[in-house]
PDB file of C-alpha atoms in Angstrom:
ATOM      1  CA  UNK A  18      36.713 121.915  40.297  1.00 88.00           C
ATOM      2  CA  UNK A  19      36.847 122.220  36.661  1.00 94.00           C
ATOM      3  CA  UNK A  20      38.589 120.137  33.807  1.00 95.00           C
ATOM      4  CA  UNK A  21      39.709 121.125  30.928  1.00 95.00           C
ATOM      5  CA  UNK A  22      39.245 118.303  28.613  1.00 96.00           C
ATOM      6  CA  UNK A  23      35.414 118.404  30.037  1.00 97.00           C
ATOM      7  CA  UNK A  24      35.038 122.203  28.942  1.00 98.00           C
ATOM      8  CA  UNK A  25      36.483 121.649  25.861  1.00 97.00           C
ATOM      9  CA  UNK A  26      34.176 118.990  24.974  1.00 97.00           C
ATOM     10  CA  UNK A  27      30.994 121.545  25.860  1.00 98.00           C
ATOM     11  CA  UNK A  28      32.544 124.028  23.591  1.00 98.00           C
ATOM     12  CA  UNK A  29      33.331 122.221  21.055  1.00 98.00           C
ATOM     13  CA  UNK A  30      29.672 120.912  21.114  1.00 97.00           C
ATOM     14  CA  UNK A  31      28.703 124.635  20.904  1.00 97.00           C
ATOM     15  CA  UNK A  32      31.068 125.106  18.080  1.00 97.00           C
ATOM     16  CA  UNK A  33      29.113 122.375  16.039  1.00 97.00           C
ATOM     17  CA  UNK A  34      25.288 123.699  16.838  1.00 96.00           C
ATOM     18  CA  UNK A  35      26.642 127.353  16.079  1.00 97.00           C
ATOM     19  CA  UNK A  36      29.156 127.228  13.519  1.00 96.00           C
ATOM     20  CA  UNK A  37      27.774 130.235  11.966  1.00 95.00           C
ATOM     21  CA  UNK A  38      28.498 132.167  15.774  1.00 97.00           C
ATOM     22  CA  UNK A  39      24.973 133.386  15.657  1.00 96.00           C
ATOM     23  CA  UNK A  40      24.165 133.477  19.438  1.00 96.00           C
ATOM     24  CA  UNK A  41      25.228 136.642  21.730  1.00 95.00           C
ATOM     25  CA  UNK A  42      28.527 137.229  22.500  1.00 96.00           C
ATOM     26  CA  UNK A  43      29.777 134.271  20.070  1.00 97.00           C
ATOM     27  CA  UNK A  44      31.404 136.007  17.008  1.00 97.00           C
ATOM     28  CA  UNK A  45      33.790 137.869  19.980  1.00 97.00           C
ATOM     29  CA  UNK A  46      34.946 134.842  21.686  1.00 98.00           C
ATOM     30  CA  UNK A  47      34.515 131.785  19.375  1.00 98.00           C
ATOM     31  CA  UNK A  48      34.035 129.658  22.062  1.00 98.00           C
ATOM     32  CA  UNK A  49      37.302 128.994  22.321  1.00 98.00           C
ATOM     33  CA  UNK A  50      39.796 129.612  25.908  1.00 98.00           C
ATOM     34  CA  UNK A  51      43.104 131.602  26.064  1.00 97.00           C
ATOM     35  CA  UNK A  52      46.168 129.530  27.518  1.00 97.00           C
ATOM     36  CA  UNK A  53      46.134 129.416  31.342  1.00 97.00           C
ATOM     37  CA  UNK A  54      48.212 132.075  32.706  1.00 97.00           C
ATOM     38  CA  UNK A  55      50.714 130.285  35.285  1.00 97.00           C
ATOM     39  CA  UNK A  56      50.014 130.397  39.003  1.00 98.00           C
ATOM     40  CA  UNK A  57      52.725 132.215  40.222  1.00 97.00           C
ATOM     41  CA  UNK A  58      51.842 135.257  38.228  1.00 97.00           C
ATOM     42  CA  UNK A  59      48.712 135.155  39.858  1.00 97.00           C
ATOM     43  CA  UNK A  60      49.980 134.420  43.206  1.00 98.00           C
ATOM     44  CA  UNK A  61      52.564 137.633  43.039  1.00 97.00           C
ATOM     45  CA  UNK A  62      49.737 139.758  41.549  1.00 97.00           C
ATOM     46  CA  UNK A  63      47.809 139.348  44.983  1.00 97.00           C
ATOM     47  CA  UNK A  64      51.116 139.487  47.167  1.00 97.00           C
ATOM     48  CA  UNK A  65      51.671 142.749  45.371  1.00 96.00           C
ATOM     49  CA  UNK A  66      48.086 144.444  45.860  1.00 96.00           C
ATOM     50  CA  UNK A  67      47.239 142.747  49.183  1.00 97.00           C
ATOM     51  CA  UNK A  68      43.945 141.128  47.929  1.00 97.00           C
ATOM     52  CA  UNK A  69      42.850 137.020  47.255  1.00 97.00           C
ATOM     53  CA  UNK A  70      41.063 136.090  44.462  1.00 98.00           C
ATOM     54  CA  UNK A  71      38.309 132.752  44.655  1.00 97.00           C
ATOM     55  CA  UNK A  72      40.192 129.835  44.328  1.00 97.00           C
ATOM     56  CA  UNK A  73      37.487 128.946  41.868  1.00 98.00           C
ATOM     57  CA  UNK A  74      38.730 131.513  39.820  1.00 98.00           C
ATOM     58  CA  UNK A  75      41.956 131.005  40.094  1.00 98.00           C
ATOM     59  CA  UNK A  76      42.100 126.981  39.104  1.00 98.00           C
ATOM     60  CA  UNK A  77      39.955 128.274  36.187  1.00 98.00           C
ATOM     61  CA  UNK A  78      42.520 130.982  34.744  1.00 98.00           C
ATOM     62  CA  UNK A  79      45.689 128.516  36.133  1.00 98.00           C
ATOM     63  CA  UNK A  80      44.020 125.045  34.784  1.00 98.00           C
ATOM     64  CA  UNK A  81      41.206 125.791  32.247  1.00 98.00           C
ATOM     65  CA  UNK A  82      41.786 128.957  30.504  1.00 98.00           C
ATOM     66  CA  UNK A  83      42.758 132.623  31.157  1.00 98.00           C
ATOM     67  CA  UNK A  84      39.709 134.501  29.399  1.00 97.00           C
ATOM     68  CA  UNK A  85      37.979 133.905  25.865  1.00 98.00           C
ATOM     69  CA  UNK A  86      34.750 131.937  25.494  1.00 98.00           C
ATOM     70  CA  UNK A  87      32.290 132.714  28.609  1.00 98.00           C
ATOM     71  CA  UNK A  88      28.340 134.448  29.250  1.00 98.00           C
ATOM     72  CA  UNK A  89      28.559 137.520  27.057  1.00 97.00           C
ATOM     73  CA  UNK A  90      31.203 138.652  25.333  1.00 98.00           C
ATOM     74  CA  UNK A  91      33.426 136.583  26.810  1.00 98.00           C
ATOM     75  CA  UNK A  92      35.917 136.773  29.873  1.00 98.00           C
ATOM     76  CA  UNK A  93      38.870 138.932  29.698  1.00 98.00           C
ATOM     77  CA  UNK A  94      42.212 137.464  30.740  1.00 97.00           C
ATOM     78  CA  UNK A  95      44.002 138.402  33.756  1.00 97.00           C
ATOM     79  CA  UNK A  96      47.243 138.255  31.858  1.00 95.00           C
ATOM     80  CA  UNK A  97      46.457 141.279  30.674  1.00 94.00           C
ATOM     81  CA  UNK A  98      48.084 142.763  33.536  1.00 92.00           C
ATOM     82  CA  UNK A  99      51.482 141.090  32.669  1.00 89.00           C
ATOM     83  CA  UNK A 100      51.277 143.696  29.305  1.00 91.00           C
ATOM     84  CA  UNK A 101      53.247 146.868  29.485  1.00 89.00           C
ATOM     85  CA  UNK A 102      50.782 150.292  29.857  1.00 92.00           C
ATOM     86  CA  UNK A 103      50.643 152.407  26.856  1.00 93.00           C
ATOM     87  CA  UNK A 104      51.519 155.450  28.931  1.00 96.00           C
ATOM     88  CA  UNK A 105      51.939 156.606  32.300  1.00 95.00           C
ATOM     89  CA  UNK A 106      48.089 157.323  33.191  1.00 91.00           C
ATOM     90  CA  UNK A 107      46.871 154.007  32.001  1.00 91.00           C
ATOM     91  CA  UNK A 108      49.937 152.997  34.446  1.00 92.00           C
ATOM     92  CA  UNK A 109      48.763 154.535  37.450  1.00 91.00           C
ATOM     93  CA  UNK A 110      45.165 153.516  36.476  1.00 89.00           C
ATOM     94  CA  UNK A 111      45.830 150.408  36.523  1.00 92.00           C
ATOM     95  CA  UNK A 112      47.589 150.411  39.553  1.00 93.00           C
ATOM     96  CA  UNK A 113      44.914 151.947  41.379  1.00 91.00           C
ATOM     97  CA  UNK A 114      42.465 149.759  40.377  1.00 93.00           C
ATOM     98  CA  UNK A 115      44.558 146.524  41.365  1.00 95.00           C
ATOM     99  CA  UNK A 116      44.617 148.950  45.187  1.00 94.00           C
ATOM    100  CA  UNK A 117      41.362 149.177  45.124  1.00 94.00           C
ATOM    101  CA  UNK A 118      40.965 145.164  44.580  1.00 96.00           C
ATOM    102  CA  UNK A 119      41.591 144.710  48.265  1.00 96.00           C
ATOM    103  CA  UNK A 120      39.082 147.139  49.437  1.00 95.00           C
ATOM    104  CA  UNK A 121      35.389 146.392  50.632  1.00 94.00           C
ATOM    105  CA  UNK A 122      32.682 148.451  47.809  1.00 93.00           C
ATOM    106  CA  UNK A 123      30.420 148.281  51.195  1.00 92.00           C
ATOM    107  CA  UNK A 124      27.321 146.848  48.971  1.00 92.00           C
ATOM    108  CA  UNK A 125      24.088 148.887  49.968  1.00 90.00           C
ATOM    109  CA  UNK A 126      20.793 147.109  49.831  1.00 91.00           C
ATOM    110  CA  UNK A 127      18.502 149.266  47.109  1.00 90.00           C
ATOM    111  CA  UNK A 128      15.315 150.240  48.385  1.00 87.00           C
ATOM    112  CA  UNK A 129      12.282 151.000  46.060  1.00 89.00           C
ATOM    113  CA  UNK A 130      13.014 154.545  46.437  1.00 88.00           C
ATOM    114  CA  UNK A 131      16.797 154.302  44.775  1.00 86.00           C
ATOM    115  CA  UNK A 132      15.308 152.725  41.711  1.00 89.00           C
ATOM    116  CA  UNK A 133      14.867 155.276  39.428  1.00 86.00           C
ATOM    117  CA  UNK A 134      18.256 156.688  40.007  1.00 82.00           C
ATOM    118  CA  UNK A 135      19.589 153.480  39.276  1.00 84.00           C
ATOM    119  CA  UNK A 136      17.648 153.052  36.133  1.00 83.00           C
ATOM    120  CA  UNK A 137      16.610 149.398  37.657  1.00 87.00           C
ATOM    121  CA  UNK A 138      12.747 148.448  36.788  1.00 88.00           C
ATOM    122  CA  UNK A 139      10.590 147.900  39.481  1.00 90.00           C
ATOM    123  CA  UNK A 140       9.292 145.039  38.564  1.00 89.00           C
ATOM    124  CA  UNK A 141      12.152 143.312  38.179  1.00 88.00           C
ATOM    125  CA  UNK A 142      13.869 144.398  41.580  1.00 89.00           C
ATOM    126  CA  UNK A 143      10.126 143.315  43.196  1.00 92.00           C
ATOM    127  CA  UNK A 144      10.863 139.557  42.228  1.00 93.00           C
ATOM    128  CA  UNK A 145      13.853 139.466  44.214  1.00 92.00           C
ATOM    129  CA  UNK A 146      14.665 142.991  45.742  1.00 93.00           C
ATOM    130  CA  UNK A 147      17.710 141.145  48.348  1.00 93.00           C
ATOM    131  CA  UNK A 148      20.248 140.566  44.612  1.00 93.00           C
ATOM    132  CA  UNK A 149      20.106 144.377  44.336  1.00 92.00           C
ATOM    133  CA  UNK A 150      22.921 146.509  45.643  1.00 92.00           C
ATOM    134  CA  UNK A 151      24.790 150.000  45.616  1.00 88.00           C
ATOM    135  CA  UNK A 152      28.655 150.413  46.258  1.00 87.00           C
ATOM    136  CA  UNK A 153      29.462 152.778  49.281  1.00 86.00           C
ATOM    137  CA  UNK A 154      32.760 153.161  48.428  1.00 82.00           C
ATOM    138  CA  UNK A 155      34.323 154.530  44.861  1.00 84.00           C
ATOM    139  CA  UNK A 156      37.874 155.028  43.739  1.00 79.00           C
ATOM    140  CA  UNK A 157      38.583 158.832  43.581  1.00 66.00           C
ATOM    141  CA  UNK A 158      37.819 160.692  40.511  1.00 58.00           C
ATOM    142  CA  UNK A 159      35.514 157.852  38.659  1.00 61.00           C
ATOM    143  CA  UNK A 160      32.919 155.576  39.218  1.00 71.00           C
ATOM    144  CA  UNK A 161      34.831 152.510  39.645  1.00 80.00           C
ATOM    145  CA  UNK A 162      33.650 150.602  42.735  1.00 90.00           C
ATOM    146  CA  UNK A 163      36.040 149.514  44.914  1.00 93.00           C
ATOM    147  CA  UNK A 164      36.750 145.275  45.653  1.00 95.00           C
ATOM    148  CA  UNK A 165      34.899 144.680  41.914  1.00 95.00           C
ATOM    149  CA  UNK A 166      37.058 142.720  39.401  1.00 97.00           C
ATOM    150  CA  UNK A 167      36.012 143.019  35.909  1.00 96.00           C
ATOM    151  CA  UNK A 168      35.244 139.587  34.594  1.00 98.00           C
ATOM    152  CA  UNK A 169      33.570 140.313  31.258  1.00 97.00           C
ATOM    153  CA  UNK A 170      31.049 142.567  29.945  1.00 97.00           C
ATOM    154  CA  UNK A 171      27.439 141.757  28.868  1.00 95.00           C
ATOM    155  CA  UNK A 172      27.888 145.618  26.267  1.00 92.00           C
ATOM    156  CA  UNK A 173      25.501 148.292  26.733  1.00 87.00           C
ATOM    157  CA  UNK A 174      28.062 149.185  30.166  1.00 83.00           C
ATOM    158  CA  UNK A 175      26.399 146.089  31.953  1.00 88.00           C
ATOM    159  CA  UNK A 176      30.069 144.645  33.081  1.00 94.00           C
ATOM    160  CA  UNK A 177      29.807 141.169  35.729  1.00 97.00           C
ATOM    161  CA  UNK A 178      32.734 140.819  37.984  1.00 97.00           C
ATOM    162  CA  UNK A 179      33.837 139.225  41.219  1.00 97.00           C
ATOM    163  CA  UNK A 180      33.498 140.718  44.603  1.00 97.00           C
ATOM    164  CA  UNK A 181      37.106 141.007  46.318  1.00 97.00           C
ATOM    165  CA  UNK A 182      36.504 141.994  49.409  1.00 96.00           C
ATOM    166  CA  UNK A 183      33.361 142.323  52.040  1.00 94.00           C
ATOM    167  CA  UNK A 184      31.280 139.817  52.961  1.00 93.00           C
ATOM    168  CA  UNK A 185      30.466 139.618  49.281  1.00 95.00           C
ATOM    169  CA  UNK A 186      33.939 138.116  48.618  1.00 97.00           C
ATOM    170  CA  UNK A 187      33.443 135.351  46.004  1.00 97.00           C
ATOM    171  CA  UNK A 188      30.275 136.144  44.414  1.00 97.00           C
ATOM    172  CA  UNK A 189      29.734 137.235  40.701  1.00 98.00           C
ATOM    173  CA  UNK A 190      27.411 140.269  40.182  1.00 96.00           C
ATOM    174  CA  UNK A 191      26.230 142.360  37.818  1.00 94.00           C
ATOM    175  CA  UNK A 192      27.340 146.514  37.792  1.00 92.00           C
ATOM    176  CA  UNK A 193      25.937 148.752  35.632  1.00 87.00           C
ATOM    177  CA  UNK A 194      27.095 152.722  34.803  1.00 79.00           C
ATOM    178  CA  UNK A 195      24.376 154.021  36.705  1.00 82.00           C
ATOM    179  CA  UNK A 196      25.871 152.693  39.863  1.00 83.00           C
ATOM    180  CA  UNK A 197      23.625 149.449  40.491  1.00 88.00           C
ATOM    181  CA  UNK A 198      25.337 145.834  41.380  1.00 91.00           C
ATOM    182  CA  UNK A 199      22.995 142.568  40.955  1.00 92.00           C
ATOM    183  CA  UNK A 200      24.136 139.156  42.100  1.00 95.00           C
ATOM    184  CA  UNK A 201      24.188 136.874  39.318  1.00 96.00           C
ATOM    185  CA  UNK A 202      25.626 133.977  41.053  1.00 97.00           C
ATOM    186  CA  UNK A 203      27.408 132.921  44.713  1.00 97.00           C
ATOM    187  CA  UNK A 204      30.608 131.745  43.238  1.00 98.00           C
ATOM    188  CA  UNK A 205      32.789 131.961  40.149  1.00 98.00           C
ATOM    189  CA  UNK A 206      32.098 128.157  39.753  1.00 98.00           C
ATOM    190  CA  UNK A 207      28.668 128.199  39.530  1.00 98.00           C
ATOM    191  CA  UNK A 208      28.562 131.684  37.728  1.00 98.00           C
ATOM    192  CA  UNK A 209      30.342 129.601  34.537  1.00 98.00           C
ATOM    193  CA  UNK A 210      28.866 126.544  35.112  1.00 98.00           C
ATOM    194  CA  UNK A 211      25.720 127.969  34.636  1.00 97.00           C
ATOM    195  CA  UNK A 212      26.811 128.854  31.286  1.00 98.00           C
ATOM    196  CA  UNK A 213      27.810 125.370  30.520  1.00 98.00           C
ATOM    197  CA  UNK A 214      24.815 124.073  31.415  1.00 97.00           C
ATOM    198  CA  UNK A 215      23.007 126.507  28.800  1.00 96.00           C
ATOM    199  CA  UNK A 216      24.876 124.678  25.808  1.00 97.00           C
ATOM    200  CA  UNK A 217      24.461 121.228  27.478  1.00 97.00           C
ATOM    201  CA  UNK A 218      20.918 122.336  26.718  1.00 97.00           C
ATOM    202  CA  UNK A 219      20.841 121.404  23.545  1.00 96.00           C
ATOM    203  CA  UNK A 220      17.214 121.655  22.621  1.00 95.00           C
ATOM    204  CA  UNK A 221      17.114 125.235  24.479  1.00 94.00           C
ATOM    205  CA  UNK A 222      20.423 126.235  22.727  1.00 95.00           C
ATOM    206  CA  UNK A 223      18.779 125.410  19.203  1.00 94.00           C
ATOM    207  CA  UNK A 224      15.795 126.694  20.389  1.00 92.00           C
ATOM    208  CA  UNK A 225      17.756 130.174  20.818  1.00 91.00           C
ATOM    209  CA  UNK A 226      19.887 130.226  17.591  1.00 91.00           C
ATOM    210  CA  UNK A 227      16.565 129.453  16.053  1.00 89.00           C
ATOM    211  CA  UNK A 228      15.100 132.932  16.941  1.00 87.00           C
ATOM    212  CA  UNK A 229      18.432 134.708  16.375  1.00 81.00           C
ATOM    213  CA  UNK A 230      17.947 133.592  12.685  1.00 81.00           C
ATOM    214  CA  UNK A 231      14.468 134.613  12.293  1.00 74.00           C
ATOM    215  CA  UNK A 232      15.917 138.036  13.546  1.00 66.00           C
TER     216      UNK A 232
END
């Protein structure tokens, strides 16, 4: 389990090393957390679209913070979906996509001869070739894989998420536009914690924002 006053303390030591936001992702989120978004919200969200987030995940958007500081850019917030649409597509979009939440993506193991149509390097996928995957199942008309929540975004359409659904269920990966998932982590928890640990650091974390400046 998370606590807050524990987070806040990391980030606020991040705040201090990197006042300038140098490092990746920084100048976007600040290292700073939305407001929690309140439980039941959550709770009806799922009742609604028939799917069950982590519980990890949800003490962290119910207790911590709902989005803002996080690996990459940042995480988005799931109140987002408490926002009216701007029209009636983004509407039904989003409406499909919250479907489609409940839904197994059927993860396919790559094999070395997928990688090149996945644009993922071989030696990379050599090191460990059991984190690499490919969704069997799509929503119609785009290449949105079904039982992936959007989490945050890494830029250059590299986008981690959690799994909803599948034996997956839980873990954070990695999905890029060319259709390739990677596991990043087995849990939500240890996904951000990892993070964490990267300021905690603090000799590695200089280390970093060291070489950003000589950039």
């Amino acid at each position: 389990m998370f606590r807050r006053e524990e987070v806040e303390r990391i980030l606020d030591q991040a705040r201090r090393m990197d006042s300038g936001l140098e490092m990746f992702g920084a100048s976007k989120h600040q290292y700073k957390l939305n407001p929690p978004v309140n439980l039941p919200f959550v709770r009806a969200i799922e009742e609604e679209y028939r799917f069950r987030f982590p519980e990890d995940y949800v003490q962290f958007i119910t207790e911590i913070g709902d989005g803002g500081a996080g690996p990459g850019y940042g995480l988005f917030s799931f109140g987002f979906y408490r926002t009216a649409s701007k029209s009636a597509r983004e509407a039904r979009m989003r409406d499909s996509y919250l479907c489609g939440l409940s839904r197994d993506p059927r993860l396919l193991p790559l094999e070395l001869d997928d990688l090149e149509d996945f644009c993922v390097l071989e030696e990379k996928y050599k090191q460990n070739p059991d984190k690499y995957f490919a969704a069997g199942s799509y929503h119609q008309n785009n290449h949105i894989p079904y039982g992936f929540f959007h989490l945050g975004t890494y830029g250059c359409a590299r986008d981690y998420g959690l799994i909803t659904a599948g034996e997956k269920r839980g873990q954070v990966l990695i999905y890029g536009i060319e259709g390739a998932f990677e596991q990043e982590a087995d849990s939500f928890r240890a996904f951000y914690q990892e993070w964490l640990d990267c300021i905690l650091d603090t000799e590695r974390f200089q280390k970093e924002l060291k070489q950003k400046r000589r950039i």
